[in-house]
Short mmCIF file of C-alpha atoms in Angstrom, two decimals:
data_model
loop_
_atom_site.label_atom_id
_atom_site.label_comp_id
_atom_site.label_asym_id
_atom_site.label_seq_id
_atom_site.Cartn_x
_atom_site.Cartn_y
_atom_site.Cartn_z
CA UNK I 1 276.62 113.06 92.83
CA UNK I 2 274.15 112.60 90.03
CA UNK I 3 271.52 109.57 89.37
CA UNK I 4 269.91 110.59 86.11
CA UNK I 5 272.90 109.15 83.97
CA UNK I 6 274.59 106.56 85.91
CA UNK I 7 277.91 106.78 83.73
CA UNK I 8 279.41 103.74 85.60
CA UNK I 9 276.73 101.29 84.74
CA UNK I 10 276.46 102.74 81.45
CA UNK I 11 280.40 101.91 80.84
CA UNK I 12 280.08 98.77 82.38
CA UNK I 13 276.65 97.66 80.26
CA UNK I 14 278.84 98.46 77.10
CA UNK I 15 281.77 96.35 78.34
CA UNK I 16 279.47 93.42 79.47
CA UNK I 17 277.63 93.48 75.97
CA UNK I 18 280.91 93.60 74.00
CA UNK I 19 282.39 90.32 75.95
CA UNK I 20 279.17 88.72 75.99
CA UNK I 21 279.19 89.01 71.87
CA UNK I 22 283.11 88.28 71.65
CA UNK I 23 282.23 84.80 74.09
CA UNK I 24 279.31 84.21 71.38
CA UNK I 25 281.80 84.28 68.50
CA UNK I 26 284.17 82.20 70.18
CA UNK I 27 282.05 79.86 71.02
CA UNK I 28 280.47 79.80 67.28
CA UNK I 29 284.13 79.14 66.38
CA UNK I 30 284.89 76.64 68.74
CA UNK I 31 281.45 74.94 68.04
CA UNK I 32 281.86 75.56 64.44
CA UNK I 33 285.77 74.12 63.93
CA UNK I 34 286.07 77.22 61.30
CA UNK I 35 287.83 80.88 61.63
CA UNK I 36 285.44 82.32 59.18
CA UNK I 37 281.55 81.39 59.88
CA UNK I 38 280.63 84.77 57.80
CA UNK I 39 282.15 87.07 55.62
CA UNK I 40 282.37 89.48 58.27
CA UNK I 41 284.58 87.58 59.99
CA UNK I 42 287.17 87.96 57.31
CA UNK I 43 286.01 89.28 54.53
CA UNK I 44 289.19 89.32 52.31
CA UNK I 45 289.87 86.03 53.80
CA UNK I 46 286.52 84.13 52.63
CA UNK I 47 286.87 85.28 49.02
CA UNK I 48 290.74 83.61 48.90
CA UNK I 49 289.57 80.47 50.67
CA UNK I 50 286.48 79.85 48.38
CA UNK I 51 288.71 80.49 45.45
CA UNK I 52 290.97 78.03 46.70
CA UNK I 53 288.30 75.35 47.32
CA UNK I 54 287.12 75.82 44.09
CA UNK I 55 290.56 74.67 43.02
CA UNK I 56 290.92 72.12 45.51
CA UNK I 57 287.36 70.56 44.75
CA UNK I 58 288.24 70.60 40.67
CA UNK I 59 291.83 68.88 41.61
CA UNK I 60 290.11 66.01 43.36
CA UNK I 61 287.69 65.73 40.57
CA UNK I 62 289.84 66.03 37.87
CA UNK I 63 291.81 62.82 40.05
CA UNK I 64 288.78 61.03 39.62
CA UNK I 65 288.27 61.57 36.10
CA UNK I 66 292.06 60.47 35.51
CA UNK I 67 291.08 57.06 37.29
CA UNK I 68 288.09 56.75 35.11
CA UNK I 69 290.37 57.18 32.07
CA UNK I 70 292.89 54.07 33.34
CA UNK I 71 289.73 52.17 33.82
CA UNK I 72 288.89 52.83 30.15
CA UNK I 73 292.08 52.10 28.75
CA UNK I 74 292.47 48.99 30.61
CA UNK I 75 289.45 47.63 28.96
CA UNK I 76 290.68 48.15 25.66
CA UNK I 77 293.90 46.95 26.69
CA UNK I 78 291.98 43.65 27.94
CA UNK I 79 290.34 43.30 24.52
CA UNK I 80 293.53 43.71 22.65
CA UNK I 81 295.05 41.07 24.64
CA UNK I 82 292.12 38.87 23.89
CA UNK I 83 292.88 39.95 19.91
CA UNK I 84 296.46 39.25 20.40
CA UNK I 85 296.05 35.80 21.72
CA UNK I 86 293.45 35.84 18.55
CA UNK I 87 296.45 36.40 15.95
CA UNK I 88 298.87 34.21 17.57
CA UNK I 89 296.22 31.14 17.07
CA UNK I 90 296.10 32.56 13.59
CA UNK I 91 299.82 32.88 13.13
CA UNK I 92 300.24 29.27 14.16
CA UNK I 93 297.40 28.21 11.77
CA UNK I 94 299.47 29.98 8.98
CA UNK I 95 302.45 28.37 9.69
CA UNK I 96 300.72 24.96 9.97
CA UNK I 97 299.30 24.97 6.50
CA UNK I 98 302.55 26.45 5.00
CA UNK I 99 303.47 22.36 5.66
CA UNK I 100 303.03 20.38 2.29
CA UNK I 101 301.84 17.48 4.62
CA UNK I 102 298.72 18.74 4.63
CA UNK I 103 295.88 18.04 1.74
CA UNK I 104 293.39 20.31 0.61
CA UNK I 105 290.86 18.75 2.78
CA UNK I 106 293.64 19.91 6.31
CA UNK I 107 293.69 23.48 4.48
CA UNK I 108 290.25 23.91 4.71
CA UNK I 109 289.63 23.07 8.06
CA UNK I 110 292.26 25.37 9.16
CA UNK I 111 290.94 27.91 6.55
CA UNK I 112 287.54 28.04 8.41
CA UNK I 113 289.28 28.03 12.17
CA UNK I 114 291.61 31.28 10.21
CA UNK I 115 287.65 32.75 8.96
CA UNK I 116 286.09 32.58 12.23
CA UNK I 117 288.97 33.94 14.64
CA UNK I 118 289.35 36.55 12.05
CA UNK I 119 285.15 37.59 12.90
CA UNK I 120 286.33 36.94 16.44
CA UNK I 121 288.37 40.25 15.60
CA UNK I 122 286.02 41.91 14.53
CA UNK I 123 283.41 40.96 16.76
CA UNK I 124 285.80 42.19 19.96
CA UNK I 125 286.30 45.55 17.59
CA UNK I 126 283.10 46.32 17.17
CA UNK I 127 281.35 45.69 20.90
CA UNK I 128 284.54 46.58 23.10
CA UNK I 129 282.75 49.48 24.78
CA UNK I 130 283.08 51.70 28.08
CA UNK I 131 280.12 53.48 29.45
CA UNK I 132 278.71 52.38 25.82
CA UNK I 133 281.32 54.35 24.10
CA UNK I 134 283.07 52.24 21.58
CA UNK I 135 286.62 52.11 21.80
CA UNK I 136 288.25 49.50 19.27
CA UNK I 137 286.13 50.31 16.05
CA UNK I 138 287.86 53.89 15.03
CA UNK I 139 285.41 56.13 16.78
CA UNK I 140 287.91 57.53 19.11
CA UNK I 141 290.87 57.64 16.68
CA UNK I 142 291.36 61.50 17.02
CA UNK I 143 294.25 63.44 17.25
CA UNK I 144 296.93 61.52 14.85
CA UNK I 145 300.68 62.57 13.69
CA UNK I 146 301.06 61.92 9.77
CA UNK I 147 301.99 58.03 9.79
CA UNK I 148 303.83 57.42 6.64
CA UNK I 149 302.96 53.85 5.19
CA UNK I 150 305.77 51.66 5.26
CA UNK I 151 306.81 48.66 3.81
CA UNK I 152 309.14 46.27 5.61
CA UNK I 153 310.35 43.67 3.76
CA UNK I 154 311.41 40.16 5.06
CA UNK I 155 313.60 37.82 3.92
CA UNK I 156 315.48 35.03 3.62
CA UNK I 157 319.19 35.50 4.55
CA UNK I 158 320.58 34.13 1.47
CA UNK I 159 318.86 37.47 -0.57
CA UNK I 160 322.27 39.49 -0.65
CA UNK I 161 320.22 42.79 -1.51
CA UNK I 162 317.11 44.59 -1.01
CA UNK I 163 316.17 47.90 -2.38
CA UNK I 164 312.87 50.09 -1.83
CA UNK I 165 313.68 53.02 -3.67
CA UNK I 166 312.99 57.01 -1.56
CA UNK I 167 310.67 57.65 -4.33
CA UNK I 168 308.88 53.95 -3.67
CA UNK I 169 308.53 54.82 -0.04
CA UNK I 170 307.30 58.23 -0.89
CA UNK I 171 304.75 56.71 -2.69
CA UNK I 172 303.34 54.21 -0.34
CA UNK I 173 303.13 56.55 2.58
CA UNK I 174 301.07 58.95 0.42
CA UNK I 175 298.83 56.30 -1.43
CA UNK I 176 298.44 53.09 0.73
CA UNK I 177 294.39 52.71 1.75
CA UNK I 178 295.38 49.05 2.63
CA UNK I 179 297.29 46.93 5.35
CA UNK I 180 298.57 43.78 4.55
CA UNK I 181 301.53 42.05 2.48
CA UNK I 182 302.81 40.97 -0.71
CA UNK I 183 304.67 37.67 -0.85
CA UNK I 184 306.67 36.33 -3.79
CA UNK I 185 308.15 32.98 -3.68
CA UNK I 186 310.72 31.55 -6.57
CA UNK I 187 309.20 28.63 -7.69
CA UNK I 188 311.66 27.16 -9.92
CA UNK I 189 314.89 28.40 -11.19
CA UNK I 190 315.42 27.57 -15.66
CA UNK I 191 319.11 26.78 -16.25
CA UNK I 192 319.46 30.14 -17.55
CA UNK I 193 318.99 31.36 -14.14
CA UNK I 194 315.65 32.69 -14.68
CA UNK I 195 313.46 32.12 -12.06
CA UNK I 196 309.56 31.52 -12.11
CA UNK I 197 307.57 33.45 -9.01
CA UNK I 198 304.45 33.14 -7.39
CA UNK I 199 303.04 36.69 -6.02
CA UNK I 200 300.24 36.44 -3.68
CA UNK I 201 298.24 39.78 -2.11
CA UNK I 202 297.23 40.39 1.13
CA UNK I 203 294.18 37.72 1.31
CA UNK I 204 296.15 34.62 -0.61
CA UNK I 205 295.12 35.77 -4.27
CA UNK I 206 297.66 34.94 -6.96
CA UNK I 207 298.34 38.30 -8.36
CA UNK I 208 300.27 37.37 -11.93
CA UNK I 209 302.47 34.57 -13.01
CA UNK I 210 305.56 36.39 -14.14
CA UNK I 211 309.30 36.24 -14.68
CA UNK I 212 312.26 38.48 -13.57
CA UNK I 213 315.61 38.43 -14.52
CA UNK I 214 318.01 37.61 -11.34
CA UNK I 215 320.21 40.93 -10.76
CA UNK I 216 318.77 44.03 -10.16
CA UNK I 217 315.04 42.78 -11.31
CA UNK I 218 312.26 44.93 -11.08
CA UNK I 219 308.57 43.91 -10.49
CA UNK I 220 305.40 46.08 -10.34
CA UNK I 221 302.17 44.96 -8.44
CA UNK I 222 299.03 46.03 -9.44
CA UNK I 223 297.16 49.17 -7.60
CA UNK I 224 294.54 47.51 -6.26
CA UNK I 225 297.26 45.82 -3.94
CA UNK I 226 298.20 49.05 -2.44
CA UNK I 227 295.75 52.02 -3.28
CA UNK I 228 298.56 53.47 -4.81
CA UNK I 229 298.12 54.85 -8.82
CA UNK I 230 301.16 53.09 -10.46
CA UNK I 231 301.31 50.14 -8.04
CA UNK I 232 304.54 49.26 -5.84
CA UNK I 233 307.15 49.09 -7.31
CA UNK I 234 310.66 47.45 -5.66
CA UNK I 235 313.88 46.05 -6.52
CA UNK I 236 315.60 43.16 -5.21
CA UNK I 237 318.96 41.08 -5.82
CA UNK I 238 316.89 37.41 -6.04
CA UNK I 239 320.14 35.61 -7.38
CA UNK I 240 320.72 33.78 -4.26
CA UNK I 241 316.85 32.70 -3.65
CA UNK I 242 316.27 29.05 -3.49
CA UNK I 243 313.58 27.57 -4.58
CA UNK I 244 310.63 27.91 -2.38
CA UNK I 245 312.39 31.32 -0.39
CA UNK I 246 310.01 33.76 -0.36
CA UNK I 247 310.38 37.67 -0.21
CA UNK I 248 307.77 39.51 1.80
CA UNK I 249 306.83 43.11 1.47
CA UNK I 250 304.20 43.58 4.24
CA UNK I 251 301.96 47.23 3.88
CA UNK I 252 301.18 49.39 7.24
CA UNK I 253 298.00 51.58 6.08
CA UNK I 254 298.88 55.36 5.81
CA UNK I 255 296.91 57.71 8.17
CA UNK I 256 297.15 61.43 7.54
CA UNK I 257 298.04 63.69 10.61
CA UNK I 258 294.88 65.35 12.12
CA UNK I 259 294.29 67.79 14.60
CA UNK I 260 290.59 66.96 14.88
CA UNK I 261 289.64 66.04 17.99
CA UNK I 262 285.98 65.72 17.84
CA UNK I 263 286.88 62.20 17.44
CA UNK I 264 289.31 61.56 19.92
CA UNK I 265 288.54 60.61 24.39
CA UNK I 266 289.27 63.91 26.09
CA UNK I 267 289.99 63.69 29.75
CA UNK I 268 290.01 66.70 31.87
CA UNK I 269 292.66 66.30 34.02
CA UNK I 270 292.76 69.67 36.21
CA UNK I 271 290.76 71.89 37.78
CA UNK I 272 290.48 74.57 35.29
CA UNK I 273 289.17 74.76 31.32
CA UNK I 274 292.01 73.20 29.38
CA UNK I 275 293.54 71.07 31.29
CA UNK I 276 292.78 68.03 29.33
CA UNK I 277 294.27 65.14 27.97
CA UNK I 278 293.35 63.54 24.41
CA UNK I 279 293.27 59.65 24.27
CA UNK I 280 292.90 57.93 20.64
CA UNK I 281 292.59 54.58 20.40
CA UNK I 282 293.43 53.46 16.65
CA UNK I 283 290.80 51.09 14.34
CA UNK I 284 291.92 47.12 15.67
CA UNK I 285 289.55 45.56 13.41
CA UNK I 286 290.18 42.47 10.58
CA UNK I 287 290.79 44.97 7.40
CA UNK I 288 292.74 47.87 9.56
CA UNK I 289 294.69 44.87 10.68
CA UNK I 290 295.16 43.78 7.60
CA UNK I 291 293.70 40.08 7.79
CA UNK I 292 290.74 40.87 6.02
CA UNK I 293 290.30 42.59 2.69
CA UNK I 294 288.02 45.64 1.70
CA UNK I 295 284.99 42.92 1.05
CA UNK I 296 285.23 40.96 5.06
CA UNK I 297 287.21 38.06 3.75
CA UNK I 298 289.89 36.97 5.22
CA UNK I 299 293.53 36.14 4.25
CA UNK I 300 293.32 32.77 2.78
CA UNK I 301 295.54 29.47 3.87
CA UNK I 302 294.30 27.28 1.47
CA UNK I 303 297.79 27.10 -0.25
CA UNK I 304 301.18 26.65 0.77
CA UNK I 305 301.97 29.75 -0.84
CA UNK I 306 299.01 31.42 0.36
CA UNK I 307 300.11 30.40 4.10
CA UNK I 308 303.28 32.01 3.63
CA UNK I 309 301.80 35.30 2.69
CA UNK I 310 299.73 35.41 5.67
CA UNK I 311 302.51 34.38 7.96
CA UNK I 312 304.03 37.90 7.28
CA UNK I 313 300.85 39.49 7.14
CA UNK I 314 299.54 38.10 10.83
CA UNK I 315 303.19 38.91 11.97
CA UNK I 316 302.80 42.74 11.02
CA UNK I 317 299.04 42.54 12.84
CA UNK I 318 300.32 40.97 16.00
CA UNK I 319 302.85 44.19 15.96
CA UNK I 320 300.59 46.69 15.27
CA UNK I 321 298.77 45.74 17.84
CA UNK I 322 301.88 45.34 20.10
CA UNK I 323 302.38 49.25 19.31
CA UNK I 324 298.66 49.84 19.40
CA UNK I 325 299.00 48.46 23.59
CA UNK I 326 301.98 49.70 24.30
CA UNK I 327 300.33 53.11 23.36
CA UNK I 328 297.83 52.35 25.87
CA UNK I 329 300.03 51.34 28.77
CA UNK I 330 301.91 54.78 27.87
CA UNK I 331 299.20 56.77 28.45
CA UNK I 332 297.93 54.73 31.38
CA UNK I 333 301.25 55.06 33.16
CA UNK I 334 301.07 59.15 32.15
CA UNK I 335 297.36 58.93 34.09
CA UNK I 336 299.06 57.53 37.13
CA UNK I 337 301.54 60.68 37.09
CA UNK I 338 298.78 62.61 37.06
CA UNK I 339 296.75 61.23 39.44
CA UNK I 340 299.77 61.54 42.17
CA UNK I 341 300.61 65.22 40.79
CA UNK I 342 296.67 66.37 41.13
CA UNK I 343 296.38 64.73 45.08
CA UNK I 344 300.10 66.63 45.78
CA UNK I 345 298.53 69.90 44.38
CA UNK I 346 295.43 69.50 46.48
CA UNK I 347 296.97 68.40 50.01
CA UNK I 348 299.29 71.31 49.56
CA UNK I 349 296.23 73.66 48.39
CA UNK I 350 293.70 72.30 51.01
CA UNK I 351 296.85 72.87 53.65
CA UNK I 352 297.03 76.83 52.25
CA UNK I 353 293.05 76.80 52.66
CA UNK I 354 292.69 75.45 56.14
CA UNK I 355 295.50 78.36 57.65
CA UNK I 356 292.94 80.49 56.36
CA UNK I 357 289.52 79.11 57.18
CA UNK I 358 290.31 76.75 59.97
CA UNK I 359 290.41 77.84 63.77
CA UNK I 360 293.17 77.06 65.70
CA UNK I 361 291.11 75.49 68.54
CA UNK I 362 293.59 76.42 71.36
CA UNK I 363 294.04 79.90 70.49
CA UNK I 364 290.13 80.22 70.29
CA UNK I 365 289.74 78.73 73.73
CA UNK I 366 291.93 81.13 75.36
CA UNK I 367 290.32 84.07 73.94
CA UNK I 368 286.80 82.15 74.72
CA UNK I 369 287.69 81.65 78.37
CA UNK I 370 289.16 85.61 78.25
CA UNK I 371 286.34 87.05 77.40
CA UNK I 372 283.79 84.96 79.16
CA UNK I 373 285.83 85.99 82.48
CA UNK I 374 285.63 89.65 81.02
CA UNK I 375 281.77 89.07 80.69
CA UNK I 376 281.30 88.01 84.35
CA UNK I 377 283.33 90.49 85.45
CA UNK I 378 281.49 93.21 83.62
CA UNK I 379 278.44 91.53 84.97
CA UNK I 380 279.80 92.16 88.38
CA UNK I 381 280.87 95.75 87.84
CA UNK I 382 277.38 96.71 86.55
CA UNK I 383 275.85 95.12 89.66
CA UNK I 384 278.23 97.28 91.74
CA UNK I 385 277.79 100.26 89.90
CA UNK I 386 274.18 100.16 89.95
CA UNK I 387 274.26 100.01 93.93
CA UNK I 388 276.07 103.57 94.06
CA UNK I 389 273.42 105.39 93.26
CA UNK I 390 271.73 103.95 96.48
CA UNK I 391 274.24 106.34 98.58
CA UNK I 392 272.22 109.49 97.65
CA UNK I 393 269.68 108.25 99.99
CA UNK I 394 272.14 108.61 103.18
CA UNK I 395 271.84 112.32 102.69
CA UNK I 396 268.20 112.24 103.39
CA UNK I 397 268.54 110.89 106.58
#
């Protein structure tokens, strides 16, 4: 029997202290909600989960900026709808003082209504802003594919034949600067079949007073009506025009592809560098549209021939912008996508995270009420074992 080193209560001190600190970190758990409080806990463990809350954080965030981007494009949406409403009062206008019941006196009443929706245009163009970035005035036209100019023509059905030659096309979707139309109405018909035309440009100017042969004519327009060297050149079959049919070639402005896109909304749309989206919103101004010229004036009704010009022309604005919306909603409904993607990817993400950082609070009780037993039982042992000692006092009695 020896009572320098009392091995016992040195065995059960140990024990004690070890399920006294085991009780602590259970209880830190438990108090805590969380499996890892420090890296020691888990030190491989702690690196994956911040890694993955990283990602889980940028998901949510990138959800956000997604929603930001809808609310964006629904305000230029709301200001195109304000521009289409806009046209269609225009349109109307047009088609009103097309009507040889009205005098020159009518046409210039509806000329200035025509001049002041047309700054309306503009006006929503140039102030339509979100977080006091423009939106409708080309500053966020950015990334672009190569959209060839066209020319559509329209007609009455009695034409039997219209012809815009490849090499016509060609020319127009390298050349065109300028939206609008060119209108030219037969005006009278000489008994020789030779008919007398009126050719108006974009804004209502008469362009020439000129005569073409019936079949298979062929009629230039000036450059200035295009942007193209040469002019525009197109054949048409007019025999069957009557006399006050008109033939419309209406101009869509050429934009060359781009892959700039310091110009252009980008959205970041994930959690890590890249994951963007690029939004352009094209120019939806009076001259992009085509209802004002180079100069701010706008397409003139103060004719009847004039009027019929800008019928056309209105009509290819009000689709333009149709497209230019319908853009918008497309790239709105991709945000929504994306939105619903980015919460799937975090839920499953934040799930992967919490098996990793989270405690599983029943688990953690058991071993909590284990090893505070374990304590008080140490505690108890070391009480015993510090009473045997006491025996070596029987043997000096």
């Amino acid at each position: 029997m020896i009572i320098n080193h009392n091995m016992n209560a040195m065995n059960s001190h140990r024990q004690m202290v070890g399920n006294t600190a085991n009780a602590g970190k259970s209880m830190e758990k438990l108090s805590s909600g969380l499996r890892i409080n420090r890296a020691g806990d888990d030190a491989a463990g702690l690196a994956i989960s911040e890694k993955m809350r990283g990602q889980i954080r940028g998901l949510d965030q990138g959800s956000r900026n997604a929603q930001d981007s809808i609310s964006m494009i629904q305000t230029a949406e709301g200001s195109l709808n304000e521009t289409h409403s806009i046209l269609q009062r225009m349109r109307e206008l047009s088609v009103q003082s097309s009507n040889d019941t009205n005098n020159s006196t009518d046409r210039s009443a509806i000329q200035e209504e025509v001049n002041q929706l047309a700054n309306e245009i503009d006006r929503i163009g140039n102030t339509t802003e979100f977080n006091t970035k423009k939106l409708l005035n080309g500053d966020v036209v950015g990334v672009n594919a190569d959209k060839k100019g066209t020319a559509v023509i329209n007609n009455n059905t009695s034409i039997k034949t219209i012809n815009v030659t490849a090499a016509v096309t060609t020319a127009v979707g390298a050349n065109s600067s300028l939206n609008g139309a060119v209108t030219v109405t037969l005006v009278s018909r000489a008994a020789s079949g030779t008919g007398t035309y009126d050719i108006r440009d974009t804004d209502g100017t008469a362009v020439a007073a000129a005569e073409f042969a019936d079949v298979g004519s062929s009629f230039s327009l000036s450059s200035g009506l295009t942007g193209a060297t040469g002019g525009f050149i197109a054949t048409a079959d007019m025999s069957q025009m009557k006399v006050g049919e008109s033939l419309t070639i209406v101009f869509n402005k050429h934009v060359a592809a781009t892959n700039d896109t310091s110009k252009s909304i980008t959205a970041q749309i994930g959690a890590n560098s890249g994951q963007t989206m690029q939004i352009g919103i094209n120019d939806m101004r009076g001259e992009a549209l085509g209802i004002k010229d180079s100069a701010g004036i706008a397409l003139s009704v103060l004719d009847k021939y004039a009027a019929n010009s800008a019928i056309s022309t209105i009509q290819n604005a009000i689709e333009n912008v149709s497209a230019e919306r319908s853009k918008l909603g497309s790239i709105q409904n991709r945000f929504e996508h994306t939105i619903s993607n980015l919460g799937t990817a975090s839920e499953n993400l934040q799930s992967s995270e919490s098996r990793i950082r989270d405690v599983d609070m029943a688990k953690e009780m058991m071993n909590f009420s284990k090893n505070n037993i374990l304590s008080q039982a140490a505690q108890a042992m070391l009480s015993q074992a510090n009473q045997q000692p006491q025996g070596v006092l029987q043997l000096l009695r």
